């Protein structure tokens, strides 16, 4: 009786007796690369910023901050010849050349792993590769860094005839902070805190926050909101 050697397919899981292979896809414009062999494993690192602050009589206190951007590490095989578990075989150094070109051009990529929630804009931070066993196959480790596109909040130029409402200092008695959301404008923020939505006051608030252009505001940006008297208006 002869036994048969069974080649298992990397990067897949079995469900109901059938193998489900994940696709690791990299897109840059019209150019797309799908790894010819799905890696057996990948690793995603995520978390939040933690700042340690020393408080008198309490000692060190850890404060939670914003979410950190993900780091993804992939170890993969780029085959130089046909294998039953490979989608196709070709020149592994041609794939590496494309990756290296993206690094040199600082290309932002869309990275997708099929069957998962991973669908992110990333930068290819580093590539390490080499050969091991005389087959001309290349073993590579790719490190990706999440790089989402920053969206500028929509800004609207107020009409020239806009006049400030009365209200003096408004409700701001001491400096506060405000984090911009989509749709915010400096004029709208001034109207909210000072009951004065004039463009002149928005310019002063921009200068107070060291912003060169009062017409641009980014989602997630934190502004310092002082009493109106601190703006000279």
PDB file of C-alpha atoms in Angstrom:
ATOM      1  CA  UNK A   1       0.000   0.000   0.000  1.00  0.00           C
ATOM      2  CA  UNK A   2       1.366   3.367  -1.001  1.00  0.00           C
ATOM      3  CA  UNK A   3       0.726   6.544   0.935  1.00  0.00           C
ATOM      4  CA  UNK A   4       0.139   9.831  -0.888  1.00  0.00           C
ATOM      5  CA  UNK A   5       1.805  13.056   0.146  1.00  0.00           C
ATOM      6  CA  UNK A   6      -0.746  15.851   0.489  1.00  0.00           C
ATOM      7  CA  UNK A   7       0.422  19.414  -0.124  1.00  0.00           C
ATOM      8  CA  UNK A   8      -1.398  21.794   2.164  1.00  0.00           C
ATOM      9  CA  UNK A   9      -2.147  25.266   0.933  1.00  0.00           C
ATOM     10  CA  UNK A  10      -0.694  28.176   2.959  1.00  0.00           C
ATOM     11  CA  UNK A  11      -2.844  31.064   4.068  1.00  0.00           C
ATOM     12  CA  UNK A  12      -6.150  29.209   4.124  1.00  0.00           C
ATOM     13  CA  UNK A  13      -8.568  27.722   6.622  1.00  0.00           C
ATOM     14  CA  UNK A  14     -10.830  24.757   6.222  1.00  0.00           C
ATOM     15  CA  UNK A  15     -14.580  24.941   6.583  1.00  0.00           C
ATOM     16  CA  UNK A  16     -16.773  21.949   5.850  1.00  0.00           C
ATOM     17  CA  UNK A  17     -13.831  20.120   4.274  1.00  0.00           C
ATOM     18  CA  UNK A  18     -13.020  22.824   1.690  1.00  0.00           C
ATOM     19  CA  UNK A  19     -10.168  25.302   1.778  1.00  0.00           C
ATOM     20  CA  UNK A  20     -10.916  29.025   1.782  1.00  0.00           C
ATOM     21  CA  UNK A  21      -7.869  30.958   0.626  1.00  0.00           C
ATOM     22  CA  UNK A  22      -7.491  34.603   1.522  1.00  0.00           C
ATOM     23  CA  UNK A  23      -6.253  37.058  -1.087  1.00  0.00           C
ATOM     24  CA  UNK A  24      -3.686  39.693  -0.106  1.00  0.00           C
ATOM     25  CA  UNK A  25      -4.214  42.566  -2.533  1.00  0.00           C
ATOM     26  CA  UNK A  26      -2.173  45.735  -3.062  1.00  0.00           C
ATOM     27  CA  UNK A  27      -3.567  48.518  -5.273  1.00  0.00           C
ATOM     28  CA  UNK A  28      -1.881  51.713  -6.470  1.00  0.00           C
ATOM     29  CA  UNK A  29      -3.987  53.481  -9.077  1.00  0.00           C
ATOM     30  CA  UNK A  30      -4.598  51.003 -11.921  1.00  0.00           C
ATOM     31  CA  UNK A  31      -1.737  48.747 -10.811  1.00  0.00           C
ATOM     32  CA  UNK A  32      -2.680  45.774  -8.644  1.00  0.00           C
ATOM     33  CA  UNK A  33      -0.654  42.949  -7.136  1.00  0.00           C
ATOM     34  CA  UNK A  34      -2.202  39.879  -5.492  1.00  0.00           C
ATOM     35  CA  UNK A  35       0.350  37.789  -3.627  1.00  0.00           C
ATOM     36  CA  UNK A  36       0.733  34.509  -5.548  1.00  0.00           C
ATOM     37  CA  UNK A  37       0.822  32.503  -2.305  1.00  0.00           C
ATOM     38  CA  UNK A  38      -1.351  33.572   0.617  1.00  0.00           C
ATOM     39  CA  UNK A  39       0.766  33.983   3.759  1.00  0.00           C
ATOM     40  CA  UNK A  40       0.154  31.511   6.557  1.00  0.00           C
ATOM     41  CA  UNK A  41      -0.074  34.382   9.010  1.00  0.00           C
ATOM     42  CA  UNK A  42      -0.084  38.149   9.331  1.00  0.00           C
ATOM     43  CA  UNK A  43       0.071  40.480  12.308  1.00  0.00           C
ATOM     44  CA  UNK A  44      -1.714  43.763  12.981  1.00  0.00           C
ATOM     45  CA  UNK A  45      -0.618  46.128  15.745  1.00  0.00           C
ATOM     46  CA  UNK A  46      -3.061  48.780  16.987  1.00  0.00           C
ATOM     47  CA  UNK A  47      -3.749  50.710  20.164  1.00  0.00           C
ATOM     48  CA  UNK A  48      -4.008  54.184  21.658  1.00  0.00           C
ATOM     49  CA  UNK A  49      -1.635  56.880  22.783  1.00  0.00           C
ATOM     50  CA  UNK A  50      -1.068  56.937  26.538  1.00  0.00           C
ATOM     51  CA  UNK A  51       0.490  59.980  28.198  1.00  0.00           C
ATOM     52  CA  UNK A  52       1.914  59.824  31.701  1.00  0.00           C
ATOM     53  CA  UNK A  53       1.341  63.036  33.671  1.00  0.00           C
ATOM     54  CA  UNK A  54       2.817  63.782  37.091  1.00  0.00           C
ATOM     55  CA  UNK A  55       0.193  65.293  39.407  1.00  0.00           C
ATOM     56  CA  UNK A  56       1.185  66.809  42.731  1.00  0.00           C
ATOM     57  CA  UNK A  57       0.283  64.518  45.670  1.00  0.00           C
ATOM     58  CA  UNK A  58      -1.110  61.862  43.327  1.00  0.00           C
ATOM     59  CA  UNK A  59       2.051  60.879  41.471  1.00  0.00           C
ATOM     60  CA  UNK A  60       2.049  59.621  37.891  1.00  0.00           C
ATOM     61  CA  UNK A  61      -1.317  59.289  36.139  1.00  0.00           C
ATOM     62  CA  UNK A  62      -1.810  57.660  32.721  1.00  0.00           C
ATOM     63  CA  UNK A  63      -4.178  59.531  30.396  1.00  0.00           C
ATOM     64  CA  UNK A  64      -5.652  57.950  27.285  1.00  0.00           C
ATOM     65  CA  UNK A  65      -5.229  59.757  23.976  1.00  0.00           C
ATOM     66  CA  UNK A  66      -6.212  59.192  20.381  1.00  0.00           C
ATOM     67  CA  UNK A  67      -6.047  55.925  18.467  1.00  0.00           C
ATOM     68  CA  UNK A  68      -2.676  54.982  17.007  1.00  0.00           C
ATOM     69  CA  UNK A  69      -2.395  54.018  13.340  1.00  0.00           C
ATOM     70  CA  UNK A  70      -2.141  50.305  12.603  1.00  0.00           C
ATOM     71  CA  UNK A  71       1.081  48.535  11.675  1.00  0.00           C
ATOM     72  CA  UNK A  72       0.762  45.360   9.597  1.00  0.00           C
ATOM     73  CA  UNK A  73       3.519  42.767   9.185  1.00  0.00           C
ATOM     74  CA  UNK A  74       3.332  40.080   6.483  1.00  0.00           C
ATOM     75  CA  UNK A  75       5.754  37.235   5.800  1.00  0.00           C
ATOM     76  CA  UNK A  76       5.163  35.804   2.337  1.00  0.00           C
ATOM     77  CA  UNK A  77       6.523  33.458  -0.303  1.00  0.00           C
ATOM     78  CA  UNK A  78       7.103  34.697  -3.868  1.00  0.00           C
ATOM     79  CA  UNK A  79       7.532  31.484  -5.895  1.00  0.00           C
ATOM     80  CA  UNK A  80       9.810  31.183  -8.887  1.00  0.00           C
ATOM     81  CA  UNK A  81       8.131  27.991 -10.137  1.00  0.00           C
ATOM     82  CA  UNK A  82       4.699  26.357 -10.192  1.00  0.00           C
ATOM     83  CA  UNK A  83       3.291  24.902  -6.994  1.00  0.00           C
ATOM     84  CA  UNK A  84      -0.181  23.404  -6.496  1.00  0.00           C
ATOM     85  CA  UNK A  85      -0.932  26.015  -3.824  1.00  0.00           C
ATOM     86  CA  UNK A  86       0.293  29.022  -5.848  1.00  0.00           C
ATOM     87  CA  UNK A  87      -2.014  31.146  -7.996  1.00  0.00           C
ATOM     88  CA  UNK A  88       0.733  31.631 -10.533  1.00  0.00           C
ATOM     89  CA  UNK A  89       4.494  31.511 -10.750  1.00  0.00           C
ATOM     90  CA  UNK A  90       6.662  34.119 -12.329  1.00  0.00           C
ATOM     91  CA  UNK A  91       9.614  36.298 -11.551  1.00  0.00           C
ATOM     92  CA  UNK A  92       9.523  37.096  -7.826  1.00  0.00           C
ATOM     93  CA  UNK A  93      12.003  39.910  -8.383  1.00  0.00           C
ATOM     94  CA  UNK A  94       9.547  41.621 -10.742  1.00  0.00           C
ATOM     95  CA  UNK A  95       7.054  41.808  -7.856  1.00  0.00           C
ATOM     96  CA  UNK A  96       9.774  43.088  -5.524  1.00  0.00           C
ATOM     97  CA  UNK A  97      10.759  45.688  -8.121  1.00  0.00           C
ATOM     98  CA  UNK A  98       7.176  47.000  -8.159  1.00  0.00           C
ATOM     99  CA  UNK A  99       7.088  47.161  -4.372  1.00  0.00           C
ATOM    100  CA  UNK A 100      10.416  48.999  -4.282  1.00  0.00           C
ATOM    101  CA  UNK A 101       9.177  51.424  -6.949  1.00  0.00           C
ATOM    102  CA  UNK A 102       6.164  52.236  -4.777  1.00  0.00           C
ATOM    103  CA  UNK A 103       8.477  52.905  -1.839  1.00  0.00           C
ATOM    104  CA  UNK A 104      10.687  55.234  -3.891  1.00  0.00           C
ATOM    105  CA  UNK A 105       7.643  57.089  -5.242  1.00  0.00           C
ATOM    106  CA  UNK A 106       6.125  57.289  -1.731  1.00  0.00           C
ATOM    107  CA  UNK A 107       2.960  55.765  -3.157  1.00  0.00           C
ATOM    108  CA  UNK A 108      -0.050  55.384  -0.923  1.00  0.00           C
ATOM    109  CA  UNK A 109      -1.569  51.912  -1.423  1.00  0.00           C
ATOM    110  CA  UNK A 110      -4.938  50.330  -0.828  1.00  0.00           C
ATOM    111  CA  UNK A 111      -4.344  47.054   1.051  1.00  0.00           C
ATOM    112  CA  UNK A 112      -7.085  44.426   1.287  1.00  0.00           C
ATOM    113  CA  UNK A 113      -7.252  40.969   2.835  1.00  0.00           C
ATOM    114  CA  UNK A 114     -10.291  39.145   1.469  1.00  0.00           C
ATOM    115  CA  UNK A 115     -12.711  37.703   3.995  1.00  0.00           C
ATOM    116  CA  UNK A 116     -11.609  40.167   6.703  1.00  0.00           C
ATOM    117  CA  UNK A 117     -12.365  43.776   7.643  1.00  0.00           C
ATOM    118  CA  UNK A 118      -8.862  44.848   6.590  1.00  0.00           C
ATOM    119  CA  UNK A 119      -9.243  47.388   3.783  1.00  0.00           C
ATOM    120  CA  UNK A 120      -6.893  50.266   4.513  1.00  0.00           C
ATOM    121  CA  UNK A 121      -4.822  53.008   2.964  1.00  0.00           C
ATOM    122  CA  UNK A 122      -1.210  52.202   3.796  1.00  0.00           C
ATOM    123  CA  UNK A 123       2.400  53.096   3.082  1.00  0.00           C
ATOM    124  CA  UNK A 124       4.903  50.323   2.442  1.00  0.00           C
ATOM    125  CA  UNK A 125       7.376  51.111   5.213  1.00  0.00           C
ATOM    126  CA  UNK A 126       9.968  48.366   4.655  1.00  0.00           C
ATOM    127  CA  UNK A 127      10.768  45.268   2.586  1.00  0.00           C
ATOM    128  CA  UNK A 128      13.123  42.482   3.627  1.00  0.00           C
ATOM    129  CA  UNK A 129      13.712  39.493   1.365  1.00  0.00           C
ATOM    130  CA  UNK A 130      16.080  36.669   0.520  1.00  0.00           C
ATOM    131  CA  UNK A 131      16.407  33.103  -0.769  1.00  0.00           C
ATOM    132  CA  UNK A 132      16.809  30.019   1.414  1.00  0.00           C
ATOM    133  CA  UNK A 133      16.785  26.655  -0.262  1.00  0.00           C
ATOM    134  CA  UNK A 134      18.217  26.899  -3.773  1.00  0.00           C
ATOM    135  CA  UNK A 135      14.786  26.883  -5.462  1.00  0.00           C
ATOM    136  CA  UNK A 136      15.037  30.574  -6.486  1.00  0.00           C
ATOM    137  CA  UNK A 137      11.883  31.194  -4.468  1.00  0.00           C
ATOM    138  CA  UNK A 138      11.996  34.450  -2.526  1.00  0.00           C
ATOM    139  CA  UNK A 139      10.847  34.834   1.064  1.00  0.00           C
ATOM    140  CA  UNK A 140       9.851  38.399   1.920  1.00  0.00           C
ATOM    141  CA  UNK A 141       8.676  40.345   4.952  1.00  0.00           C
ATOM    142  CA  UNK A 142       6.582  43.453   4.279  1.00  0.00           C
ATOM    143  CA  UNK A 143       5.842  46.083   6.908  1.00  0.00           C
ATOM    144  CA  UNK A 144       2.872  48.344   6.208  1.00  0.00           C
ATOM    145  CA  UNK A 145       1.896  51.492   8.071  1.00  0.00           C
ATOM    146  CA  UNK A 146      -1.701  52.763   8.015  1.00  0.00           C
ATOM    147  CA  UNK A 147      -1.882  56.167   6.294  1.00  0.00           C
ATOM    148  CA  UNK A 148      -5.471  57.449   6.016  1.00  0.00           C
ATOM    149  CA  UNK A 149      -6.134  60.496   3.851  1.00  0.00           C
ATOM    150  CA  UNK A 150      -6.776  63.638   5.887  1.00  0.00           C
ATOM    151  CA  UNK A 151     -10.026  65.364   4.984  1.00  0.00           C
ATOM    152  CA  UNK A 152     -10.336  69.122   5.210  1.00  0.00           C
ATOM    153  CA  UNK A 153     -13.529  70.359   6.788  1.00  0.00           C
ATOM    154  CA  UNK A 154     -15.842  72.174   4.396  1.00  0.00           C
ATOM    155  CA  UNK A 155     -15.404  75.928   4.656  1.00  0.00           C
ATOM    156  CA  UNK A 156     -17.783  78.625   3.500  1.00  0.00           C
ATOM    157  CA  UNK A 157     -16.877  82.289   2.995  1.00  0.00           C
ATOM    158  CA  UNK A 158     -19.386  84.344   5.012  1.00  0.00           C
ATOM    159  CA  UNK A 159     -21.256  87.158   3.262  1.00  0.00           C
ATOM    160  CA  UNK A 160     -19.556  90.546   3.454  1.00  0.00           C
ATOM    161  CA  UNK A 161     -22.596  92.090   5.133  1.00  0.00           C
ATOM    162  CA  UNK A 162     -22.463  89.666   8.055  1.00  0.00           C
ATOM    163  CA  UNK A 163     -22.574  91.562  11.344  1.00  0.00           C
ATOM    164  CA  UNK A 164     -21.673  90.294  14.795  1.00  0.00           C
ATOM    165  CA  UNK A 165     -24.474  89.777  17.234  1.00  0.00           C
ATOM    166  CA  UNK A 166     -24.296  91.413  20.596  1.00  0.00           C
ATOM    167  CA  UNK A 167     -23.162  89.249  23.459  1.00  0.00           C
ATOM    168  CA  UNK A 168     -19.783  90.524  24.552  1.00  0.00           C
ATOM    169  CA  UNK A 169     -17.699  87.666  25.847  1.00  0.00           C
ATOM    170  CA  UNK A 170     -20.394  85.119  25.028  1.00  0.00           C
ATOM    171  CA  UNK A 171     -20.142  82.045  27.237  1.00  0.00           C
ATOM    172  CA  UNK A 172     -16.322  81.824  27.223  1.00  0.00           C
ATOM    173  CA  UNK A 173     -14.906  82.960  30.549  1.00  0.00           C
ATOM    174  CA  UNK A 174     -11.650  80.978  30.378  1.00  0.00           C
ATOM    175  CA  UNK A 175      -9.758  79.238  27.602  1.00  0.00           C
ATOM    176  CA  UNK A 176     -11.391  76.058  26.286  1.00  0.00           C
ATOM    177  CA  UNK A 177     -10.529  73.554  23.564  1.00  0.00           C
ATOM    178  CA  UNK A 178     -12.635  72.382  20.637  1.00  0.00           C
ATOM    179  CA  UNK A 179     -12.045  69.510  18.195  1.00  0.00           C
ATOM    180  CA  UNK A 180     -13.231  70.214  14.650  1.00  0.00           C
ATOM    181  CA  UNK A 181     -15.741  67.888  12.971  1.00  0.00           C
ATOM    182  CA  UNK A 182     -16.847  67.645   9.366  1.00  0.00           C
ATOM    183  CA  UNK A 183     -18.699  70.793   8.273  1.00  0.00           C
ATOM    184  CA  UNK A 184     -17.086  73.119  10.814  1.00  0.00           C
ATOM    185  CA  UNK A 185     -15.776  76.557   9.843  1.00  0.00           C
ATOM    186  CA  UNK A 186     -13.925  79.089  11.951  1.00  0.00           C
ATOM    187  CA  UNK A 187     -16.785  81.544  11.458  1.00  0.00           C
ATOM    188  CA  UNK A 188     -19.252  78.935  12.716  1.00  0.00           C
ATOM    189  CA  UNK A 189     -17.077  78.179  15.737  1.00  0.00           C
ATOM    190  CA  UNK A 190     -16.854  81.918  16.539  1.00  0.00           C
ATOM    191  CA  UNK A 191     -20.626  82.182  16.240  1.00  0.00           C
ATOM    192  CA  UNK A 192     -21.041  79.238  18.626  1.00  0.00           C
ATOM    193  CA  UNK A 193     -18.671  80.517  21.315  1.00  0.00           C
ATOM    194  CA  UNK A 194     -18.847  84.293  20.902  1.00  0.00           C
ATOM    195  CA  UNK A 195     -22.219  84.891  19.201  1.00  0.00           C
ATOM    196  CA  UNK A 196     -20.146  86.651  16.527  1.00  0.00           C
ATOM    197  CA  UNK A 197     -19.679  84.886  13.211  1.00  0.00           C
ATOM    198  CA  UNK A 198     -17.775  87.642  11.445  1.00  0.00           C
ATOM    199  CA  UNK A 199     -14.838  86.785   9.216  1.00  0.00           C
ATOM    200  CA  UNK A 200     -12.690  89.369  11.038  1.00  0.00           C
ATOM    201  CA  UNK A 201     -13.118  87.487  14.326  1.00  0.00           C
ATOM    202  CA  UNK A 202     -12.435  84.166  12.567  1.00  0.00           C
ATOM    203  CA  UNK A 203      -9.137  85.618  11.341  1.00  0.00           C
ATOM    204  CA  UNK A 204      -8.213  86.569  14.915  1.00  0.00           C
ATOM    205  CA  UNK A 205      -9.069  83.085  16.180  1.00  0.00           C
ATOM    206  CA  UNK A 206      -6.943  81.597  13.387  1.00  0.00           C
ATOM    207  CA  UNK A 207      -4.007  83.828  14.367  1.00  0.00           C
ATOM    208  CA  UNK A 208      -4.438  82.866  18.043  1.00  0.00           C
ATOM    209  CA  UNK A 209      -4.085  79.208  16.996  1.00  0.00           C
ATOM    210  CA  UNK A 210      -1.086  79.990  14.730  1.00  0.00           C
ATOM    211  CA  UNK A 211      -3.079  79.117  11.604  1.00  0.00           C
ATOM    212  CA  UNK A 212      -1.917  80.955   8.473  1.00  0.00           C
ATOM    213  CA  UNK A 213      -5.171  80.405   6.571  1.00  0.00           C
ATOM    214  CA  UNK A 214      -8.536  80.944   8.323  1.00  0.00           C
ATOM    215  CA  UNK A 215     -10.342  79.296   5.391  1.00  0.00           C
ATOM    216  CA  UNK A 216      -8.868  75.829   6.009  1.00  0.00           C
ATOM    217  CA  UNK A 217      -9.817  73.641   8.955  1.00  0.00           C
ATOM    218  CA  UNK A 218      -9.030  69.932   9.282  1.00  0.00           C
ATOM    219  CA  UNK A 219     -11.289  67.290  10.768  1.00  0.00           C
ATOM    220  CA  UNK A 220      -9.894  66.209  14.155  1.00  0.00           C
ATOM    221  CA  UNK A 221      -7.886  69.414  14.644  1.00  0.00           C
ATOM    222  CA  UNK A 222      -8.030  70.842  18.176  1.00  0.00           C
ATOM    223  CA  UNK A 223      -8.436  74.614  18.553  1.00  0.00           C
ATOM    224  CA  UNK A 224      -7.820  76.791  21.590  1.00  0.00           C
ATOM    225  CA  UNK A 225     -10.884  78.933  22.342  1.00  0.00           C
ATOM    226  CA  UNK A 226      -9.911  81.873  24.625  1.00  0.00           C
ATOM    227  CA  UNK A 227     -12.187  84.605  26.029  1.00  0.00           C
ATOM    228  CA  UNK A 228     -13.096  87.025  23.272  1.00  0.00           C
ATOM    229  CA  UNK A 229     -11.068  89.801  24.890  1.00  0.00           C
ATOM    230  CA  UNK A 230      -7.894  87.731  24.329  1.00  0.00           C
ATOM    231  CA  UNK A 231      -8.525  88.006  20.593  1.00  0.00           C
ATOM    232  CA  UNK A 232      -8.610  91.786  20.751  1.00  0.00           C
ATOM    233  CA  UNK A 233     -12.218  91.963  19.637  1.00  0.00           C
TER     234      UNK A 233
END
